[in-house]
Amino acid sequence: MEENFTSRLPGFYKKPIEERLKIVSELVDLSEEERKLLSNFGNLDPKIADAMIENVIGSMAYPFAIATNFKINGRDVLVPMVIEESSVVAAASNAAKMLREGKGIIAVADKQYMIGQIHIINVTAPQYKALKVLEHKDEILDHANQQDPVLVKLGGGAKDLEVRVVETRKGPAIVVHLIVDVLDAMGANAVNTMAEAVAPLLAKITGGDVVMRIISNNAVYRLARAWARTRPENVGGKEVAERIAWASLLAEADPYRAVTHNKGIMNGIIAVALATAQDHRAIEAGAHAYAARSGSYKPLSYWEVDEDGYLVGSLEVPLQVGIIGGAVKVHPIAQIALKIMGVKKARELAEIMAAVGLAQNLAALRALVTEGIQKGHMRLHAKNLAVMAGATGDLIDKVAEIMIRDGRIRFDYAKELVEKLAKGEKI
Ligand code: MEV
């Protein structure tokens, strides 16, 4: 690290990528090899990367995998997943196989409505003013829709208005919700533009001050649902099915468990979100808010045993995803991901994500109520260690197998094995 190290880098944002990388490299003493790695943009054009976010100095690749076996609404689908955690893709593929009967997983995402919020403070007679806002509903919606004639032409746009008076610690405030059908967009741009546009009108109607105009990621009007039914034999028998239902009940009863239960669901959903360059923070925020909508944190999915002894699962989650605009449009890999899935509508993407979330959840619960998840994890962990220790080709599996057999899944042992096997020594 340089002696005069500083994070104050005026004009950094204006410099070309290579220059920024040079500045950082000198400041923190990056080696030539490290610089080369960072500046390998792989399948993302540096120009696109540079336009996507600020102060770009390189790029970072994650594995892009395909979860197999998915049948959703009667259609076979290959599901692209981008994730850093081992076992997720294998688990999703496994559970998808258990849920293939009939039409497979049924998934439905209907409306693509997002909420734009306008917060107004310093309002006298707020209850009356709230109704005055409703009195001007048509005018407000009209003004909002003038901002996006293309969306309106396609059948979307601002559809409705909600008004609430909320009590803050410093007195009442009016919260106006613009309900916007964003069709195939994630919607933040369209909704924020509309919210900003109608704000002066709302200030005039209420006589208050508008403090914020922004989308709400609590996407309660943009739900996706997935459900599936499977024979108990498919999950390992009647007892396993009953234990999975117990796992679901425990998640319902215990918020500490519900959070991890939902984390397992999000493993699948976010992996697809990353592969398709979605705003995954919005999806996460919305999903967890939805899980807590009753006032206590609940699971997003339920598993039960029905009257025929079949295991049945159901999931409901808000999914704010888009297939037009934003990173999904400019990232070539996101476009390929959509093509792999055969997705033509945001709604279809949400349906696939909900189905993947449900399958991912089943895989986790099944592992948890039977052998536990460590066994599978350790298998992959052993492979990772083997690769890190320099194993290639067939050697990877060989080294991993020996580490598992010996119960010594450690880097030093992986290294020792790689060296010995490379020399042709017998182990
Ligand atoms: C690990 O990434 C996810 C799980 O913890 C989910 C769960 O516990 O249901 C296995």
GROMACS .gro file of C-alpha atoms and ligand atoms in nm:
model
  437
    1MET     CA    1   0.000   0.000   0.000
    2GLU     CA    2   0.127   0.347  -0.090
    3GLU     CA    3   0.243   0.570   0.193
    4ASN     CA    4   0.018   0.857   0.085
    5PHE     CA    5  -0.282   0.633   0.057
    6THR     CA    6  -0.608   0.821   0.015
    7SER     CA    7  -0.956   0.730  -0.101
    8ARG     CA    8  -1.008   1.087  -0.221
    9LEU     CA    9  -0.977   1.046  -0.595
   10PRO     CA   10  -1.112   1.362  -0.760
   11GLY     CA   11  -1.204   1.316  -1.124
   12PHE     CA   12  -1.170   0.937  -1.091
   13TYR     CA   13  -1.512   0.888  -1.244
   14LYS     CA   14  -1.413   1.080  -1.558
   15LYS     CA   15  -1.110   0.866  -1.636
   16PRO     CA   16  -1.109   0.569  -1.874
   17ILE     CA   17  -1.124   0.220  -1.721
   18GLU     CA   18  -0.754   0.144  -1.774
   19GLU     CA   19  -0.648   0.463  -1.602
   20ARG     CA   20  -0.873   0.400  -1.306
   21LEU     CA   21  -0.731   0.050  -1.275
   22LYS     CA   22  -0.378   0.190  -1.289
   23ILE     CA   23  -0.456   0.439  -1.011
   24VAL     CA   24  -0.604   0.171  -0.787
   25SER     CA   25  -0.327  -0.075  -0.869
   26GLU     CA   26  -0.065   0.174  -0.763
   27LEU     CA   27  -0.253   0.273  -0.450
   28VAL     CA   28  -0.299  -0.081  -0.322
   29ASP     CA   29  -0.006  -0.242  -0.495
   30LEU     CA   30  -0.187  -0.486  -0.725
   31SER     CA   31   0.039  -0.726  -0.909
   32GLU     CA   32   0.044  -0.750  -1.287
   33GLU     CA   33  -0.145  -1.078  -1.260
   34GLU     CA   34  -0.414  -0.925  -1.039
   35ARG     CA   35  -0.453  -0.635  -1.279
   36LYS     CA   36  -0.489  -0.871  -1.570
   37LEU     CA   37  -0.753  -1.073  -1.390
   38LEU     CA   38  -0.955  -0.765  -1.301
   39SER     CA   39  -0.942  -0.626  -1.651
   40ASN     CA   40  -1.060  -0.946  -1.811
   41PHE     CA   41  -1.415  -0.848  -1.898
   42GLY     CA   42  -1.501  -1.188  -2.037
   43ASN     CA   43  -1.845  -1.181  -2.190
   44LEU     CA   44  -1.927  -0.825  -2.087
   45ASP     CA   45  -1.814  -0.550  -2.323
   46PRO     CA   46  -1.612  -0.298  -2.116
   47LYS     CA   47  -1.811  -0.018  -2.280
   48ILE     CA   48  -2.136  -0.171  -2.154
   49ALA     CA   49  -1.988  -0.227  -1.809
   50ASP     CA   50  -1.866   0.130  -1.797
   51ALA     CA   51  -2.208   0.262  -1.888
   52MET     CA   52  -2.383   0.034  -1.639
   53ILE     CA   53  -2.222   0.166  -1.321
   54GLU     CA   54  -1.969   0.428  -1.221
   55ASN     CA   55  -1.595   0.404  -1.151
   56VAL     CA   56  -1.557   0.065  -1.321
   57ILE     CA   57  -1.207  -0.084  -1.305
   58GLY     CA   58  -1.280  -0.438  -1.415
   59SER     CA   59  -1.533  -0.715  -1.397
   60MET     CA   60  -1.596  -1.027  -1.194
   61ALA     CA   61  -1.729  -1.351  -1.337
   62TYR     CA   62  -1.966  -1.586  -1.160
   63PRO     CA   63  -2.053  -1.933  -1.284
   64PHE     CA   64  -2.356  -1.951  -1.513
   65ALA     CA   65  -2.523  -2.292  -1.479
   66ILE     CA   66  -2.836  -2.467  -1.602
   67ALA     CA   67  -3.079  -2.631  -1.364
   68THR     CA   68  -3.232  -2.927  -1.543
   69ASN     CA   69  -3.557  -3.129  -1.513
   70PHE     CA   70  -3.792  -2.834  -1.475
   71LYS     CA   71  -4.144  -2.875  -1.606
   72ILE     CA   72  -4.349  -2.564  -1.544
   73ASN     CA   73  -4.711  -2.529  -1.656
   74GLY     CA   74  -4.663  -2.837  -1.873
   75ARG     CA   75  -4.356  -2.695  -2.050
   76ASP     CA   76  -4.000  -2.822  -2.010
   77VAL     CA   77  -3.770  -2.536  -1.922
   78LEU     CA   78  -3.393  -2.509  -1.887
   79VAL     CA   79  -3.327  -2.271  -1.601
   80PRO     CA   80  -3.015  -2.052  -1.603
   81MET     CA   81  -2.873  -1.985  -1.260
   82VAL     CA   82  -2.586  -1.762  -1.153
   83ILE     CA   83  -2.474  -1.821  -0.798
   84GLU     CA   84  -2.158  -1.859  -0.591
   85GLU     CA   85  -2.295  -2.127  -0.357
   86SER     CA   86  -2.231  -2.491  -0.436
   87SER     CA   87  -2.517  -2.744  -0.431
   88VAL     CA   88  -2.792  -2.494  -0.521
   89VAL     CA   89  -2.810  -2.587  -0.890
   90ALA     CA   90  -2.784  -2.960  -0.821
   91ALA     CA   91  -3.053  -2.933  -0.552
   92ALA     CA   92  -3.291  -2.739  -0.776
   93SER     CA   93  -3.245  -2.990  -1.058
   94ASN     CA   94  -3.305  -3.275  -0.818
   95ALA     CA   95  -3.623  -3.134  -0.673
   96ALA     CA   96  -3.748  -3.036  -1.020
   97LYS     CA   97  -3.727  -3.406  -1.108
   98MET     CA   98  -3.951  -3.488  -0.812
   99LEU     CA   99  -4.208  -3.237  -0.934
  100ARG     CA  100  -4.242  -3.340  -1.298
  101GLU     CA  101  -4.565  -3.537  -1.285
  102GLY     CA  102  -4.860  -3.409  -1.485
  103LYS     CA  103  -4.798  -3.049  -1.580
  104GLY     CA  104  -4.512  -3.028  -1.335
  105ILE     CA  105  -4.501  -2.716  -1.124
  106ILE     CA  106  -4.792  -2.483  -1.185
  107ALA     CA  107  -4.699  -2.118  -1.165
  108VAL     CA  108  -4.905  -1.807  -1.220
  109ALA     CA  109  -4.809  -1.441  -1.206
  110ASP     CA  110  -5.095  -1.221  -1.307
  111LYS     CA  111  -5.083  -0.846  -1.266
  112GLN     CA  112  -4.758  -0.657  -1.303
  113TYR     CA  113  -4.863  -0.363  -1.087
  114MET     CA  114  -4.609  -0.157  -0.896
  115ILE     CA  115  -4.670   0.119  -0.643
  116GLY     CA  116  -4.526   0.469  -0.673
  117GLN     CA  117  -4.528   0.656  -0.342
  118ILE     CA  118  -4.559   1.028  -0.282
  119HIS     CA  119  -4.509   1.137   0.079
  120ILE     CA  120  -4.656   1.471   0.178
  121ILE     CA  121  -4.590   1.648   0.509
  122ASN     CA  122  -4.707   1.968   0.675
  123VAL     CA  123  -5.067   1.915   0.568
  124THR     CA  124  -5.345   2.081   0.760
  125ALA     CA  125  -5.668   1.881   0.785
  126PRO     CA  126  -5.494   1.571   0.642
  127GLN     CA  127  -5.803   1.347   0.649
  128TYR     CA  128  -6.000   1.593   0.440
  129LYS     CA  129  -5.705   1.652   0.205
  130ALA     CA  130  -5.666   1.279   0.156
  131LEU     CA  131  -6.018   1.267   0.017
  132LYS     CA  132  -5.952   1.578  -0.190
  133VAL     CA  133  -5.669   1.380  -0.354
  134LEU     CA  134  -5.916   1.105  -0.439
  135GLU     CA  135  -6.155   1.367  -0.580
  136HIS     CA  136  -5.881   1.454  -0.833
  137LYS     CA  137  -5.802   1.092  -0.912
  138ASP     CA  138  -5.873   1.105  -1.287
  139GLU     CA  139  -5.669   1.421  -1.333
  140ILE     CA  140  -5.375   1.273  -1.137
  141LEU     CA  141  -5.382   0.943  -1.328
  142ASP     CA  142  -5.409   1.132  -1.654
  143HIS     CA  143  -5.108   1.344  -1.572
  144ALA     CA  144  -4.911   1.034  -1.470
  145ASN     CA  145  -5.000   0.860  -1.794
  146GLN     CA  146  -4.889   1.153  -2.006
  147GLN     CA  147  -4.534   1.071  -1.891
  148ASP     CA  148  -4.528   0.733  -2.064
  149PRO     CA  149  -4.745   0.721  -2.377
  150VAL     CA  150  -4.569   0.404  -2.499
  151LEU     CA  151  -4.656   0.213  -2.182
  152VAL     CA  152  -5.015   0.339  -2.204
  153LYS     CA  153  -5.041   0.243  -2.571
  154LEU     CA  154  -4.935  -0.110  -2.483
  155GLY     CA  155  -5.212  -0.132  -2.223
  156GLY     CA  156  -5.011  -0.036  -1.915
  157GLY     CA  157  -4.982   0.286  -1.717
  158ALA     CA  158  -5.123   0.437  -1.399
  159LYS     CA  159  -5.445   0.253  -1.316
  160ASP     CA  160  -5.545   0.354  -0.967
  161LEU     CA  161  -5.476   0.570  -0.667
  162GLU     CA  162  -5.464   0.493  -0.296
  163VAL     CA  163  -5.437   0.752  -0.022
  164ARG     CA  164  -5.350   0.703   0.346
  165VAL     CA  165  -5.286   0.929   0.639
  166VAL     CA  166  -5.001   0.797   0.849
  167GLU     CA  167  -4.894   0.919   1.191
  168THR     CA  168  -4.525   1.001   1.216
  169ARG     CA  169  -4.355   1.104   1.542
  170LYS     CA  170  -4.375   1.461   1.417
  171GLY     CA  171  -4.739   1.456   1.317
  172PRO     CA  172  -4.952   1.328   1.031
  173ALA     CA  173  -4.841   1.280   0.672
  174ILE     CA  174  -5.031   1.188   0.359
  175VAL     CA  175  -4.906   0.894   0.155
  176VAL     CA  176  -5.035   0.866  -0.199
  177HIS     CA  177  -4.992   0.545  -0.396
  178LEU     CA  178  -4.996   0.551  -0.774
  179ILE     CA  179  -5.074   0.200  -0.890
  180VAL     CA  180  -4.901   0.145  -1.221
  181ASP     CA  181  -4.924  -0.149  -1.459
  182VAL     CA  182  -4.561  -0.169  -1.572
  183LEU     CA  183  -4.619  -0.465  -1.809
  184ASP     CA  184  -4.280  -0.614  -1.902
  185ALA     CA  185  -4.055  -0.366  -1.725
  186MET     CA  186  -3.926  -0.395  -1.372
  187GLY     CA  187  -4.094  -0.059  -1.352
  188ALA     CA  188  -3.876   0.160  -1.134
  189ASN     CA  189  -3.808   0.412  -1.410
  190ALA     CA  190  -4.165   0.440  -1.530
  191VAL     CA  191  -4.306   0.461  -1.178
  192ASN     CA  192  -4.050   0.709  -1.047
  193THR     CA  193  -4.104   0.937  -1.347
  194MET     CA  194  -4.479   0.931  -1.288
  195ALA     CA  195  -4.446   0.985  -0.913
  196GLU     CA  196  -4.220   1.285  -0.970
  197ALA     CA  197  -4.453   1.426  -1.235
  198VAL     CA  198  -4.769   1.417  -1.023
  199ALA     CA  199  -4.599   1.550  -0.709
  200PRO     CA  200  -4.657   1.923  -0.781
  201LEU     CA  201  -5.023   1.851  -0.848
  202LEU     CA  202  -5.053   1.670  -0.515
  203ALA     CA  203  -4.873   1.953  -0.334
  204LYS     CA  204  -5.127   2.194  -0.481
  205ILE     CA  205  -5.428   1.981  -0.387
  206THR     CA  206  -5.310   1.915  -0.031
  207GLY     CA  207  -5.126   2.241   0.040
  208GLY     CA  208  -4.845   2.029   0.187
  209ASP     CA  209  -4.480   1.968   0.106
  210VAL     CA  210  -4.384   1.663  -0.097
  211VAL     CA  211  -4.075   1.506   0.061
  212MET     CA  212  -4.030   1.192  -0.148
  213ARG     CA  213  -4.147   1.048  -0.478
  214ILE     CA  214  -4.030   0.696  -0.532
  215ILE     CA  215  -4.137   0.341  -0.613
  216SER     CA  216  -4.221   0.107  -0.325
  217ASN     CA  217  -4.044  -0.227  -0.343
  218ASN     CA  218  -4.323  -0.371  -0.131
  219ALA     CA  219  -4.469  -0.513  -0.452
  220VAL     CA  220  -4.788  -0.654  -0.301
  221TYR     CA  221  -4.977  -0.617  -0.629
  222ARG     CA  222  -4.719  -0.814  -0.826
  223LEU     CA  223  -4.743  -1.160  -0.680
  224ALA     CA  224  -4.627  -1.483  -0.834
  225ARG     CA  225  -4.760  -1.815  -0.712
  226ALA     CA  226  -4.634  -2.168  -0.766
  227TRP     CA  227  -4.772  -2.498  -0.649
  228ALA     CA  228  -4.698  -2.865  -0.703
  229ARG     CA  229  -4.812  -3.209  -0.596
  230THR     CA  230  -4.596  -3.517  -0.582
  231ARG     CA  231  -4.621  -3.879  -0.480
  232PRO     CA  232  -4.449  -3.949  -0.149
  233GLU     CA  233  -4.222  -4.208  -0.321
  234ASN     CA  234  -4.073  -3.924  -0.524
  235VAL     CA  235  -3.936  -3.759  -0.212
  236GLY     CA  236  -3.826  -4.076  -0.036
  237GLY     CA  237  -4.150  -4.213   0.107
  238LYS     CA  238  -4.441  -4.131   0.331
  239GLU     CA  239  -4.230  -4.062   0.635
  240VAL     CA  240  -4.008  -3.814   0.451
  241ALA     CA  241  -4.317  -3.638   0.310
  242GLU     CA  242  -4.456  -3.605   0.661
  243ARG     CA  243  -4.128  -3.474   0.794
  244ILE     CA  244  -4.118  -3.214   0.514
  245ALA     CA  245  -4.466  -3.102   0.620
  246TRP     CA  246  -4.334  -3.079   0.975
  247ALA     CA  247  -4.045  -2.862   0.856
  248SER     CA  248  -4.304  -2.632   0.699
  249LEU     CA  249  -4.505  -2.615   1.023
  250LEU     CA  250  -4.192  -2.532   1.217
  251ALA     CA  251  -4.111  -2.248   0.977
  252GLU     CA  252  -4.464  -2.120   1.034
  253ALA     CA  253  -4.429  -2.136   1.410
  254ASP     CA  254  -4.072  -2.011   1.444
  255PRO     CA  255  -3.952  -1.692   1.273
  256TYR     CA  256  -3.587  -1.793   1.322
  257ARG     CA  257  -3.654  -2.099   1.110
  258ALA     CA  258  -3.879  -1.906   0.868
  259VAL     CA  259  -3.589  -1.676   0.774
  260THR     CA  260  -3.366  -1.970   0.680
  261HIS     CA  261  -3.657  -2.147   0.508
  262ASN     CA  262  -3.707  -1.835   0.294
  263LYS     CA  263  -3.332  -1.802   0.238
  264GLY     CA  264  -3.347  -2.143   0.072
  265ILE     CA  265  -3.629  -2.020  -0.154
  266MET     CA  266  -3.431  -1.708  -0.240
  267ASN     CA  267  -3.129  -1.921  -0.331
  268GLY     CA  268  -3.325  -2.030  -0.637
  269ILE     CA  269  -3.505  -1.705  -0.711
  270ILE     CA  270  -3.196  -1.487  -0.685
  271ALA     CA  271  -2.983  -1.723  -0.892
  272VAL     CA  272  -3.230  -1.678  -1.181
  273ALA     CA  273  -3.247  -1.305  -1.106
  274LEU     CA  274  -2.869  -1.279  -1.138
  275ALA     CA  275  -2.862  -1.478  -1.461
  276THR     CA  276  -3.116  -1.235  -1.607
  277ALA     CA  277  -2.958  -0.918  -1.461
  278GLN     CA  278  -3.257  -0.828  -1.243
  279ASP     CA  279  -3.260  -0.584  -0.953
  280HIS     CA  280  -3.222  -0.863  -0.700
  281ARG     CA  281  -3.210  -0.626  -0.404
  282ALA     CA  282  -3.563  -0.515  -0.490
  283ILE     CA  283  -3.676  -0.876  -0.514
  284GLU     CA  284  -3.519  -0.965  -0.178
  285ALA     CA  285  -3.658  -0.657  -0.003
  286GLY     CA  286  -4.006  -0.721  -0.142
  287ALA     CA  287  -4.001  -1.090  -0.060
  288HIS     CA  288  -3.902  -1.044   0.303
  289ALA     CA  289  -4.149  -0.760   0.354
  290TYR     CA  290  -4.419  -0.989   0.217
  291ALA     CA  291  -4.311  -1.265   0.452
  292ALA     CA  292  -4.358  -1.023   0.742
  293ARG     CA  293  -4.686  -0.872   0.626
  294SER     CA  294  -4.889  -1.023   0.912
  295GLY     CA  295  -4.666  -0.853   1.167
  296SER     CA  296  -4.454  -1.158   1.229
  297TYR     CA  297  -4.211  -1.315   0.984
  298LYS     CA  298  -4.361  -1.620   0.808
  299PRO     CA  299  -4.249  -1.867   0.543
  300LEU     CA  300  -4.324  -1.781   0.181
  301SER     CA  301  -4.412  -2.144   0.110
  302TYR     CA  302  -4.607  -2.425   0.272
  303TRP     CA  303  -4.573  -2.801   0.244
  304GLU     CA  304  -4.861  -3.029   0.343
  305VAL     CA  305  -4.971  -3.388   0.294
  306ASP     CA  306  -5.308  -3.413   0.118
  307GLU     CA  307  -5.591  -3.665   0.153
  308ASP     CA  308  -5.421  -3.905  -0.089
  309GLY     CA  309  -5.093  -3.891   0.101
  310TYR     CA  310  -4.931  -3.676  -0.168
  311LEU     CA  311  -4.688  -3.405  -0.070
  312VAL     CA  312  -4.821  -3.067  -0.185
  313GLY     CA  313  -4.630  -2.742  -0.186
  314SER     CA  314  -4.739  -2.385  -0.246
  315LEU     CA  315  -4.555  -2.058  -0.262
  316GLU     CA  316  -4.655  -1.694  -0.293
  317VAL     CA  317  -4.401  -1.419  -0.340
  318PRO     CA  318  -4.395  -1.072  -0.493
  319LEU     CA  319  -4.161  -1.072  -0.792
  320GLN     CA  320  -4.065  -0.739  -0.944
  321VAL     CA  321  -3.886  -0.848  -1.260
  322GLY     CA  322  -3.852  -0.703  -1.606
  323ILE     CA  323  -3.741  -0.817  -1.947
  324ILE     CA  324  -3.718  -0.477  -2.111
  325GLY     CA  325  -3.504  -0.179  -2.010
  326GLY     CA  326  -3.224  -0.171  -1.760
  327ALA     CA  327  -2.939  -0.418  -1.734
  328VAL     CA  328  -3.146  -0.707  -1.873
  329LYS     CA  329  -3.158  -0.529  -2.208
  330VAL     CA  330  -2.790  -0.437  -2.228
  331HIS     CA  331  -2.625  -0.741  -2.073
  332PRO     CA  332  -2.585  -0.994  -2.354
  333ILE     CA  333  -2.580  -1.286  -2.112
  334ALA     CA  334  -2.911  -1.181  -1.959
  335GLN     CA  335  -3.058  -1.187  -2.309
  336ILE     CA  336  -2.919  -1.535  -2.365
  337ALA     CA  337  -3.065  -1.644  -2.030
  338LEU     CA  338  -3.411  -1.527  -2.140
  339LYS     CA  339  -3.368  -1.710  -2.470
  340ILE     CA  340  -3.267  -2.032  -2.290
  341MET     CA  341  -3.590  -2.014  -2.089
  342GLY     CA  342  -3.800  -1.910  -2.387
  343VAL     CA  343  -3.931  -1.615  -2.189
  344LYS     CA  344  -4.118  -1.343  -2.379
  345LYS     CA  345  -4.299  -1.167  -2.092
  346ALA     CA  346  -4.195  -1.044  -1.748
  347ARG     CA  347  -4.486  -1.247  -1.611
  348GLU     CA  348  -4.336  -1.567  -1.754
  349LEU     CA  349  -4.002  -1.493  -1.594
  350ALA     CA  350  -4.174  -1.439  -1.259
  351GLU     CA  351  -4.354  -1.771  -1.298
  352ILE     CA  352  -4.030  -1.957  -1.362
  353MET     CA  353  -3.867  -1.787  -1.065
  354ALA     CA  354  -4.154  -1.880  -0.835
  355ALA     CA  355  -4.138  -2.242  -0.956
  356VAL     CA  356  -3.763  -2.251  -0.900
  357GLY     CA  357  -3.810  -2.105  -0.551
  358LEU     CA  358  -4.057  -2.379  -0.467
  359ALA     CA  359  -3.833  -2.658  -0.600
  360GLN     CA  360  -3.528  -2.513  -0.425
  361ASN     CA  361  -3.724  -2.507  -0.102
  362LEU     CA  362  -3.830  -2.869  -0.143
  363ALA     CA  363  -3.471  -2.977  -0.205
  364ALA     CA  364  -3.352  -2.799   0.109
  365LEU     CA  365  -3.630  -2.932   0.332
  366ARG     CA  366  -3.590  -3.285   0.202
  367ALA     CA  367  -3.218  -3.279   0.273
  368LEU     CA  368  -3.270  -3.119   0.613
  369VAL     CA  369  -3.526  -3.374   0.735
  370THR     CA  370  -3.320  -3.668   0.608
  371GLU     CA  371  -2.941  -3.683   0.578
  372GLY     CA  372  -2.882  -3.310   0.645
  373ILE     CA  373  -2.727  -3.074   0.395
  374GLN     CA  374  -2.363  -3.112   0.490
  375LYS     CA  375  -2.308  -3.438   0.305
  376GLY     CA  376  -2.395  -3.290  -0.034
  377HIS     CA  377  -2.221  -2.965   0.049
  378MET     CA  378  -1.908  -3.148   0.152
  379ARG     CA  379  -1.897  -3.338  -0.175
  380LEU     CA  380  -1.888  -3.013  -0.368
  381HIS     CA  381  -1.661  -2.849  -0.115
  382ALA     CA  382  -1.416  -3.135  -0.161
  383LYS     CA  383  -1.425  -3.081  -0.538
  384ASN     CA  384  -1.361  -2.709  -0.491
  385LEU     CA  385  -1.065  -2.784  -0.268
  386ALA     CA  386  -0.930  -3.029  -0.524
  387VAL     CA  387  -0.947  -2.763  -0.796
  388MET     CA  388  -0.783  -2.507  -0.568
  389ALA     CA  389  -0.508  -2.758  -0.497
  390GLY     CA  390  -0.437  -2.781  -0.868
  391ALA     CA  391  -0.635  -3.090  -0.971
  392THR     CA  392  -0.770  -3.095  -1.326
  393GLY     CA  393  -0.979  -3.341  -1.530
  394ASP     CA  394  -1.043  -3.679  -1.370
  395LEU     CA  395  -0.813  -3.592  -1.085
  396ILE     CA  396  -1.075  -3.356  -0.937
  397ASP     CA  397  -1.325  -3.634  -0.864
  398LYS     CA  398  -1.052  -3.871  -0.753
  399VAL     CA  399  -0.905  -3.629  -0.501
  400ALA     CA  400  -1.253  -3.536  -0.376
  401GLU     CA  401  -1.352  -3.901  -0.334
  402ILE     CA  402  -1.040  -3.984  -0.133
  403MET     CA  403  -1.090  -3.682   0.094
  404ILE     CA  404  -1.452  -3.789   0.160
  405ARG     CA  405  -1.350  -4.152   0.211
  406ASP     CA  406  -1.086  -4.049   0.464
  407GLY     CA  407  -1.309  -3.789   0.631
  408ARG     CA  408  -1.034  -3.529   0.573
  409ILE     CA  409  -1.186  -3.258   0.356
  410ARG     CA  410  -0.908  -3.005   0.396
  411PHE     CA  411  -0.695  -2.797   0.163
  412ASP     CA  412  -0.361  -2.932   0.291
  413TYR     CA  413  -0.479  -3.289   0.234
  414ALA     CA  414  -0.609  -3.198  -0.114
  415LYS     CA  415  -0.266  -3.058  -0.200
  416GLU     CA  416  -0.091  -3.365  -0.067
  417LEU     CA  417  -0.319  -3.591  -0.271
  418VAL     CA  418  -0.279  -3.389  -0.589
  419GLU     CA  419   0.098  -3.407  -0.558
  420LYS     CA  420   0.100  -3.780  -0.487
  421LEU     CA  421  -0.150  -3.871  -0.759
  422ALA     CA  422   0.026  -3.652  -1.013
  423LYS     CA  423   0.343  -3.851  -0.942
  424GLY     CA  424   0.145  -4.170  -1.000
  425GLU     CA  425   0.169  -4.279  -0.636
  426LYS     CA  426  -0.099  -4.521  -0.513
  427ILE     CA  427  -0.321  -4.397  -0.229
  428MEV     C1  428  -2.861  -2.293   0.242
  428MEV     O1  429  -2.811  -2.204   0.146
  428MEV     C2  430  -3.012  -2.294   0.241
  428MEV     C3  431  -3.079  -2.377   0.351
  428MEV     O2  432  -3.030  -2.338   0.477
  428MEV     C4  433  -3.227  -2.354   0.339
  428MEV     C5  434  -3.308  -2.415   0.452
  428MEV     O3  435  -3.255  -2.432   0.563
  428MEV     O4  436  -3.427  -2.439   0.427
  428MEV     C6  437  -3.047  -2.523   0.331
   0.00000   0.00000   0.00000
